[in-house]
Amino acid sequence: MLSRFPLTILFVAGMMMPTAAASLNKTYSYFSIGGKTLEEIEEELVKRGPQVKSTGRRHPGATQMEFTTRLAYAEKKGSCTIVKAAVSVRAKMILPRWRQRARADGDTRLIWDTLSSDIKRHEESHVVIAKNHARELEQALKAIGRQKNCQIAAAKAKTTSEKILERHDRAQDAFDKVEGINFESRIIRLLRYRMERIEAAKKPG
């Protein structure tokens, strides 16, 4: 589930040092949950999971995302050009950490391992979507081309940023919707795969 920080756009006049295209700063934080059974774990996730503003509910995991755009302009007589465009994404993933593993049975541990792995994969996918749109935004800003003055160039950059970030938000929402629909079948498939791996490991070589 995605949680968004406000967009930050920094318009910097003049030249700036080169930066890596669509840079990403990714961090992790964890919230602890208890429970020895699946029912207790579910209750803990509902009670302690991060609250997402867009839904008003708590979720098993969340990713807070912030885009920062830095632009540099070169102004000549009668024209202005965006000479540098760098978009960075700051992503903070909030994931669950189960404290009662040693006191739970093997089936519960297996299901938890499968579920927690899927939660992490889901949040990592949100970050990939953001990084892809950050690259798209960089390219679109660099393609704005020469304008009559820097005020016009800045206005076009703002409009371009808003359009692509709106497209980013729609892509994130669509991803959440598809993931929600396929959740049960995906977990069952992952459980079967893990059980097959465990059984294969038990067989003598």
PDB file of C-alpha atoms in Angstrom:
ATOM      1  CA  MET A   1       0.000   0.000   0.000  1.00  0.00           C
ATOM      2  CA  LEU A   2       1.351   3.404  -0.978  1.00  0.00           C
ATOM      3  CA  SER A   3       1.477   6.483   1.219  1.00  0.00           C
ATOM      4  CA  ARG A   4       2.633   9.696  -0.424  1.00  0.00           C
ATOM      5  CA  PHE A   5       4.624  12.680   0.771  1.00  0.00           C
ATOM      6  CA  PRO A   6       3.962  15.978  -1.033  1.00  0.00           C
ATOM      7  CA  LEU A   7       5.876  16.547  -4.246  1.00  0.00           C
ATOM      8  CA  THR A   8       8.906  18.786  -3.899  1.00  0.00           C
ATOM      9  CA  ILE A   9      10.035  20.701  -6.977  1.00  0.00           C
ATOM     10  CA  LEU A  10      13.218  22.755  -6.796  1.00  0.00           C
ATOM     11  CA  PHE A  11      13.877  25.096  -9.694  1.00  0.00           C
ATOM     12  CA  VAL A  12      17.532  26.081  -9.663  1.00  0.00           C
ATOM     13  CA  ALA A  13      18.843  28.797 -11.931  1.00  0.00           C
ATOM     14  CA  GLY A  14      22.230  28.304 -13.554  1.00  0.00           C
ATOM     15  CA  MET A  15      24.357  25.187 -13.790  1.00  0.00           C
ATOM     16  CA  MET A  16      24.549  22.358 -11.283  1.00  0.00           C
ATOM     17  CA  MET A  17      26.690  19.304 -10.682  1.00  0.00           C
ATOM     18  CA  PRO A  18      25.663  16.177 -12.638  1.00  0.00           C
ATOM     19  CA  THR A  19      23.640  13.608 -10.692  1.00  0.00           C
ATOM     20  CA  ALA A  20      22.617  10.034 -11.424  1.00  0.00           C
ATOM     21  CA  ALA A  21      19.443   9.743 -13.458  1.00  0.00           C
ATOM     22  CA  ALA A  22      16.320   9.266 -11.343  1.00  0.00           C
ATOM     23  CA  SER A  23      18.223   8.558  -8.141  1.00  0.00           C
ATOM     24  CA  LEU A  24      16.601   6.467  -5.426  1.00  0.00           C
ATOM     25  CA  ASN A  25      17.007   6.625  -1.649  1.00  0.00           C
ATOM     26  CA  LYS A  26      15.321   3.602  -0.087  1.00  0.00           C
ATOM     27  CA  THR A  27      15.023   2.958   3.647  1.00  0.00           C
ATOM     28  CA  TYR A  28      13.199   0.432   5.820  1.00  0.00           C
ATOM     29  CA  SER A  29      11.424   0.701   9.147  1.00  0.00           C
ATOM     30  CA  TYR A  30       9.569  -1.976  11.073  1.00  0.00           C
ATOM     31  CA  PHE A  31       6.639  -2.306  13.424  1.00  0.00           C
ATOM     32  CA  SER A  32       6.448  -5.239  15.815  1.00  0.00           C
ATOM     33  CA  ILE A  33       3.514  -7.621  16.053  1.00  0.00           C
ATOM     34  CA  GLY A  34       2.728 -10.473  18.447  1.00  0.00           C
ATOM     35  CA  GLY A  35       0.383 -13.449  18.205  1.00  0.00           C
ATOM     36  CA  LYS A  36       0.966 -17.202  18.050  1.00  0.00           C
ATOM     37  CA  THR A  37      -1.855 -18.139  15.664  1.00  0.00           C
ATOM     38  CA  LEU A  38      -2.864 -16.812  12.258  1.00  0.00           C
ATOM     39  CA  GLU A  39      -5.966 -15.221  13.769  1.00  0.00           C
ATOM     40  CA  GLU A  40      -3.881 -13.417  16.402  1.00  0.00           C
ATOM     41  CA  ILE A  41      -1.349 -12.283  13.787  1.00  0.00           C
ATOM     42  CA  GLU A  42      -4.147 -10.893  11.628  1.00  0.00           C
ATOM     43  CA  GLU A  43      -5.545  -8.974  14.615  1.00  0.00           C
ATOM     44  CA  GLU A  44      -2.084  -7.559  15.345  1.00  0.00           C
ATOM     45  CA  LEU A  45      -1.605  -6.402  11.748  1.00  0.00           C
ATOM     46  CA  VAL A  46      -4.981  -4.660  11.801  1.00  0.00           C
ATOM     47  CA  LYS A  47      -4.164  -3.051  15.149  1.00  0.00           C
ATOM     48  CA  ARG A  48      -0.513  -2.070  14.630  1.00  0.00           C
ATOM     49  CA  GLY A  49      -0.033  -1.753  10.872  1.00  0.00           C
ATOM     50  CA  PRO A  50       0.746   1.667   9.348  1.00  0.00           C
ATOM     51  CA  GLN A  51      -2.274   3.848   8.684  1.00  0.00           C
ATOM     52  CA  VAL A  52      -2.548   5.034   5.086  1.00  0.00           C
ATOM     53  CA  LYS A  53      -4.250   8.389   4.538  1.00  0.00           C
ATOM     54  CA  SER A  54      -5.691   7.457   1.146  1.00  0.00           C
ATOM     55  CA  THR A  55      -7.725   4.619   2.667  1.00  0.00           C
ATOM     56  CA  GLY A  56      -7.990   5.694   6.293  1.00  0.00           C
ATOM     57  CA  ARG A  57      -7.184   2.114   7.304  1.00  0.00           C
ATOM     58  CA  ARG A  58      -4.191   0.257   8.681  1.00  0.00           C
ATOM     59  CA  HIS A  59      -2.321  -2.064   6.328  1.00  0.00           C
ATOM     60  CA  PRO A  60       0.220  -4.896   6.694  1.00  0.00           C
ATOM     61  CA  GLY A  61       2.818  -2.679   5.043  1.00  0.00           C
ATOM     62  CA  ALA A  62       3.178   0.753   3.485  1.00  0.00           C
ATOM     63  CA  THR A  63       5.619   2.820   1.450  1.00  0.00           C
ATOM     64  CA  GLN A  64       5.983   6.562   1.927  1.00  0.00           C
ATOM     65  CA  MET A  65       7.164   8.231  -1.258  1.00  0.00           C
ATOM     66  CA  GLU A  66       8.586  11.668  -1.994  1.00  0.00           C
ATOM     67  CA  PHE A  67       9.671  12.989  -5.393  1.00  0.00           C
ATOM     68  CA  THR A  68      12.146  15.867  -5.641  1.00  0.00           C
ATOM     69  CA  THR A  69      12.865  17.533  -8.979  1.00  0.00           C
ATOM     70  CA  ARG A  70      15.859  19.818  -9.502  1.00  0.00           C
ATOM     71  CA  LEU A  71      16.169  21.858 -12.647  1.00  0.00           C
ATOM     72  CA  ALA A  72      18.944  24.084 -13.991  1.00  0.00           C
ATOM     73  CA  TYR A  73      18.384  26.693 -16.681  1.00  0.00           C
ATOM     74  CA  ALA A  74      20.669  28.382 -19.198  1.00  0.00           C
ATOM     75  CA  GLU A  75      19.337  31.790 -20.179  1.00  0.00           C
ATOM     76  CA  LYS A  76      20.561  33.576 -23.273  1.00  0.00           C
ATOM     77  CA  LYS A  77      19.269  36.689 -24.911  1.00  0.00           C
ATOM     78  CA  GLY A  78      15.740  35.924 -26.051  1.00  0.00           C
ATOM     79  CA  SER A  79      15.676  32.271 -24.926  1.00  0.00           C
ATOM     80  CA  CYS A  80      15.867  29.910 -21.974  1.00  0.00           C
ATOM     81  CA  THR A  81      16.667  26.191 -21.941  1.00  0.00           C
ATOM     82  CA  ILE A  82      16.497  23.515 -19.251  1.00  0.00           C
ATOM     83  CA  VAL A  83      20.050  22.206 -19.274  1.00  0.00           C
ATOM     84  CA  LYS A  84      19.799  19.807 -16.327  1.00  0.00           C
ATOM     85  CA  ALA A  85      16.883  17.835 -14.928  1.00  0.00           C
ATOM     86  CA  ALA A  86      17.340  15.443 -12.008  1.00  0.00           C
ATOM     87  CA  VAL A  87      14.487  13.622 -10.284  1.00  0.00           C
ATOM     88  CA  SER A  88      15.082  11.784  -7.037  1.00  0.00           C
ATOM     89  CA  VAL A  89      12.740   9.466  -5.166  1.00  0.00           C
ATOM     90  CA  ARG A  90      12.846   8.975  -1.414  1.00  0.00           C
ATOM     91  CA  ALA A  91      11.028   5.800  -0.400  1.00  0.00           C
ATOM     92  CA  LYS A  92      10.488   4.626   3.161  1.00  0.00           C
ATOM     93  CA  MET A  93       9.084   1.108   3.435  1.00  0.00           C
ATOM     94  CA  ILE A  94       7.261   0.166   6.624  1.00  0.00           C
ATOM     95  CA  LEU A  95       7.153  -3.608   7.176  1.00  0.00           C
ATOM     96  CA  PRO A  96       5.983  -5.967   9.938  1.00  0.00           C
ATOM     97  CA  ARG A  97       8.297  -7.872  12.269  1.00  0.00           C
ATOM     98  CA  TRP A  98       6.844 -10.885  14.070  1.00  0.00           C
ATOM     99  CA  ARG A  99       8.019 -11.288  17.691  1.00  0.00           C
ATOM    100  CA  GLN A 100       6.372 -14.624  18.580  1.00  0.00           C
ATOM    101  CA  ARG A 101       7.924 -16.896  15.959  1.00  0.00           C
ATOM    102  CA  ALA A 102       9.618 -19.235  18.454  1.00  0.00           C
ATOM    103  CA  ARG A 103       6.318 -19.900  20.241  1.00  0.00           C
ATOM    104  CA  ALA A 104       4.271 -20.705  17.109  1.00  0.00           C
ATOM    105  CA  ASP A 105       3.849 -24.026  15.321  1.00  0.00           C
ATOM    106  CA  GLY A 106       5.516 -24.937  12.042  1.00  0.00           C
ATOM    107  CA  ASP A 107       2.459 -24.356   9.858  1.00  0.00           C
ATOM    108  CA  THR A 108       1.995 -20.860  11.249  1.00  0.00           C
ATOM    109  CA  ARG A 109       5.666 -20.060  10.698  1.00  0.00           C
ATOM    110  CA  LEU A 110       5.456 -21.289   7.108  1.00  0.00           C
ATOM    111  CA  ILE A 111       2.393 -19.186   6.356  1.00  0.00           C
ATOM    112  CA  TRP A 112       3.952 -16.136   8.028  1.00  0.00           C
ATOM    113  CA  ASP A 113       7.174 -16.481   6.031  1.00  0.00           C
ATOM    114  CA  THR A 114       5.106 -16.646   2.846  1.00  0.00           C
ATOM    115  CA  LEU A 115       2.927 -13.693   3.817  1.00  0.00           C
ATOM    116  CA  SER A 116       5.747 -11.430   5.018  1.00  0.00           C
ATOM    117  CA  SER A 117       7.746 -12.145   1.859  1.00  0.00           C
ATOM    118  CA  ASP A 118       4.750 -11.158  -0.247  1.00  0.00           C
ATOM    119  CA  ILE A 119       4.218  -7.961   1.764  1.00  0.00           C
ATOM    120  CA  LYS A 120       7.851  -6.937   1.156  1.00  0.00           C
ATOM    121  CA  ARG A 121       7.635  -7.804  -2.555  1.00  0.00           C
ATOM    122  CA  HIS A 122       4.468  -5.701  -2.839  1.00  0.00           C
ATOM    123  CA  GLU A 123       6.099  -2.639  -1.275  1.00  0.00           C
ATOM    124  CA  GLU A 124       9.281  -3.066  -3.339  1.00  0.00           C
ATOM    125  CA  SER A 125       7.060  -3.076  -6.448  1.00  0.00           C
ATOM    126  CA  HIS A 126       5.661   0.329  -5.445  1.00  0.00           C
ATOM    127  CA  VAL A 127       9.227   1.648  -5.396  1.00  0.00           C
ATOM    128  CA  VAL A 128       9.928   0.237  -8.882  1.00  0.00           C
ATOM    129  CA  ILE A 129       6.828   1.963 -10.243  1.00  0.00           C
ATOM    130  CA  ALA A 130       7.982   5.251  -8.705  1.00  0.00           C
ATOM    131  CA  LYS A 131      11.515   4.886 -10.095  1.00  0.00           C
ATOM    132  CA  ASN A 132      10.169   4.224 -13.603  1.00  0.00           C
ATOM    133  CA  HIS A 133       7.990   7.336 -13.499  1.00  0.00           C
ATOM    134  CA  ALA A 134      10.900   9.377 -12.153  1.00  0.00           C
ATOM    135  CA  ARG A 135      12.937   8.373 -15.219  1.00  0.00           C
ATOM    136  CA  GLU A 136      10.007   9.259 -17.461  1.00  0.00           C
ATOM    137  CA  LEU A 137       9.723  12.649 -15.759  1.00  0.00           C
ATOM    138  CA  GLU A 138      13.415  13.395 -16.221  1.00  0.00           C
ATOM    139  CA  GLN A 139      13.229  12.613 -19.921  1.00  0.00           C
ATOM    140  CA  ALA A 140      10.101  14.704 -20.390  1.00  0.00           C
ATOM    141  CA  LEU A 141      11.643  17.700 -18.617  1.00  0.00           C
ATOM    142  CA  LYS A 142      14.794  17.513 -20.723  1.00  0.00           C
ATOM    143  CA  ALA A 143      12.649  17.377 -23.860  1.00  0.00           C
ATOM    144  CA  ILE A 144      10.850  20.652 -23.140  1.00  0.00           C
ATOM    145  CA  GLY A 145      13.346  22.475 -25.308  1.00  0.00           C
ATOM    146  CA  ARG A 146      14.121  26.154 -25.800  1.00  0.00           C
ATOM    147  CA  GLN A 147      11.556  28.667 -24.602  1.00  0.00           C
ATOM    148  CA  LYS A 148      11.275  32.457 -24.903  1.00  0.00           C
ATOM    149  CA  ASN A 149      12.157  32.950 -21.235  1.00  0.00           C
ATOM    150  CA  CYS A 150      12.737  30.976 -18.044  1.00  0.00           C
ATOM    151  CA  GLN A 151       9.291  31.795 -16.649  1.00  0.00           C
ATOM    152  CA  ILE A 152       7.698  29.961 -19.567  1.00  0.00           C
ATOM    153  CA  ALA A 153      10.170  27.079 -19.216  1.00  0.00           C
ATOM    154  CA  ALA A 154       9.389  26.799 -15.490  1.00  0.00           C
ATOM    155  CA  ALA A 155       5.638  26.826 -16.132  1.00  0.00           C
ATOM    156  CA  LYS A 156       5.967  24.054 -18.716  1.00  0.00           C
ATOM    157  CA  ALA A 157       8.146  22.057 -16.320  1.00  0.00           C
ATOM    158  CA  LYS A 158       5.497  22.385 -13.608  1.00  0.00           C
ATOM    159  CA  THR A 159       2.714  21.252 -15.937  1.00  0.00           C
ATOM    160  CA  THR A 160       4.799  18.329 -17.180  1.00  0.00           C
ATOM    161  CA  SER A 161       5.619  17.250 -13.628  1.00  0.00           C
ATOM    162  CA  GLU A 162       1.992  17.364 -12.540  1.00  0.00           C
ATOM    163  CA  LYS A 163       0.818  15.268 -15.503  1.00  0.00           C
ATOM    164  CA  ILE A 164       3.433  12.548 -15.060  1.00  0.00           C
ATOM    165  CA  LEU A 165       3.000  12.369 -11.288  1.00  0.00           C
ATOM    166  CA  GLU A 166      -0.757  12.069 -11.720  1.00  0.00           C
ATOM    167  CA  ARG A 167      -0.048   9.187 -14.108  1.00  0.00           C
ATOM    168  CA  HIS A 168       2.262   7.730 -11.453  1.00  0.00           C
ATOM    169  CA  ASP A 169      -0.507   7.875  -8.832  1.00  0.00           C
ATOM    170  CA  ARG A 170      -2.945   6.125 -11.163  1.00  0.00           C
ATOM    171  CA  ALA A 171      -0.390   3.388 -11.868  1.00  0.00           C
ATOM    172  CA  GLN A 172       0.161   2.837  -8.139  1.00  0.00           C
ATOM    173  CA  ASP A 173      -3.592   2.665  -7.474  1.00  0.00           C
ATOM    174  CA  ALA A 174      -4.085   0.212 -10.348  1.00  0.00           C
ATOM    175  CA  PHE A 175      -1.285  -1.978  -8.986  1.00  0.00           C
ATOM    176  CA  ASP A 176      -2.903  -2.073  -5.539  1.00  0.00           C
ATOM    177  CA  LYS A 177      -6.242  -2.993  -7.065  1.00  0.00           C
ATOM    178  CA  VAL A 178      -4.824  -5.902  -9.077  1.00  0.00           C
ATOM    179  CA  GLU A 179      -2.787  -7.151  -6.125  1.00  0.00           C
ATOM    180  CA  GLY A 180      -5.848  -7.077  -3.882  1.00  0.00           C
ATOM    181  CA  ILE A 181      -7.923  -9.104  -6.334  1.00  0.00           C
ATOM    182  CA  ASN A 182      -5.197 -11.742  -6.760  1.00  0.00           C
ATOM    183  CA  PHE A 183      -4.070 -11.897  -3.118  1.00  0.00           C
ATOM    184  CA  GLU A 184      -5.588 -15.228  -2.109  1.00  0.00           C
ATOM    185  CA  SER A 185      -4.553 -17.170  -5.210  1.00  0.00           C
ATOM    186  CA  ARG A 186      -1.056 -15.664  -5.034  1.00  0.00           C
ATOM    187  CA  ILE A 187      -0.546 -16.699  -1.391  1.00  0.00           C
ATOM    188  CA  ILE A 188      -1.822 -20.227  -2.064  1.00  0.00           C
ATOM    189  CA  ARG A 189       0.564 -20.544  -5.007  1.00  0.00           C
ATOM    190  CA  LEU A 190       3.491 -19.291  -2.905  1.00  0.00           C
ATOM    191  CA  LEU A 191       2.619 -21.674  -0.071  1.00  0.00           C
ATOM    192  CA  ARG A 192       2.580 -24.626  -2.446  1.00  0.00           C
ATOM    193  CA  TYR A 193       5.946 -23.592  -3.850  1.00  0.00           C
ATOM    194  CA  ARG A 194       7.481 -23.289  -0.366  1.00  0.00           C
ATOM    195  CA  MET A 195       6.056 -26.664   0.707  1.00  0.00           C
ATOM    196  CA  GLU A 196       7.464 -28.315  -2.416  1.00  0.00           C
ATOM    197  CA  ARG A 197      10.872 -26.824  -1.680  1.00  0.00           C
ATOM    198  CA  ILE A 198      10.740 -28.095   1.899  1.00  0.00           C
ATOM    199  CA  GLU A 199       9.725 -31.605   0.788  1.00  0.00           C
ATOM    200  CA  ALA A 200      12.438 -31.668  -1.875  1.00  0.00           C
ATOM    201  CA  ALA A 201      15.038 -30.687   0.730  1.00  0.00           C
ATOM    202  CA  LYS A 202      13.980 -33.612   2.937  1.00  0.00           C
ATOM    203  CA  LYS A 203      14.534 -36.186   0.195  1.00  0.00           C
ATOM    204  CA  PRO A 204      17.898 -37.949   0.320  1.00  0.00           C
ATOM    205  CA  GLY A 205      20.305 -36.925  -2.369  1.00  0.00           C
TER     206      GLY A 205
END
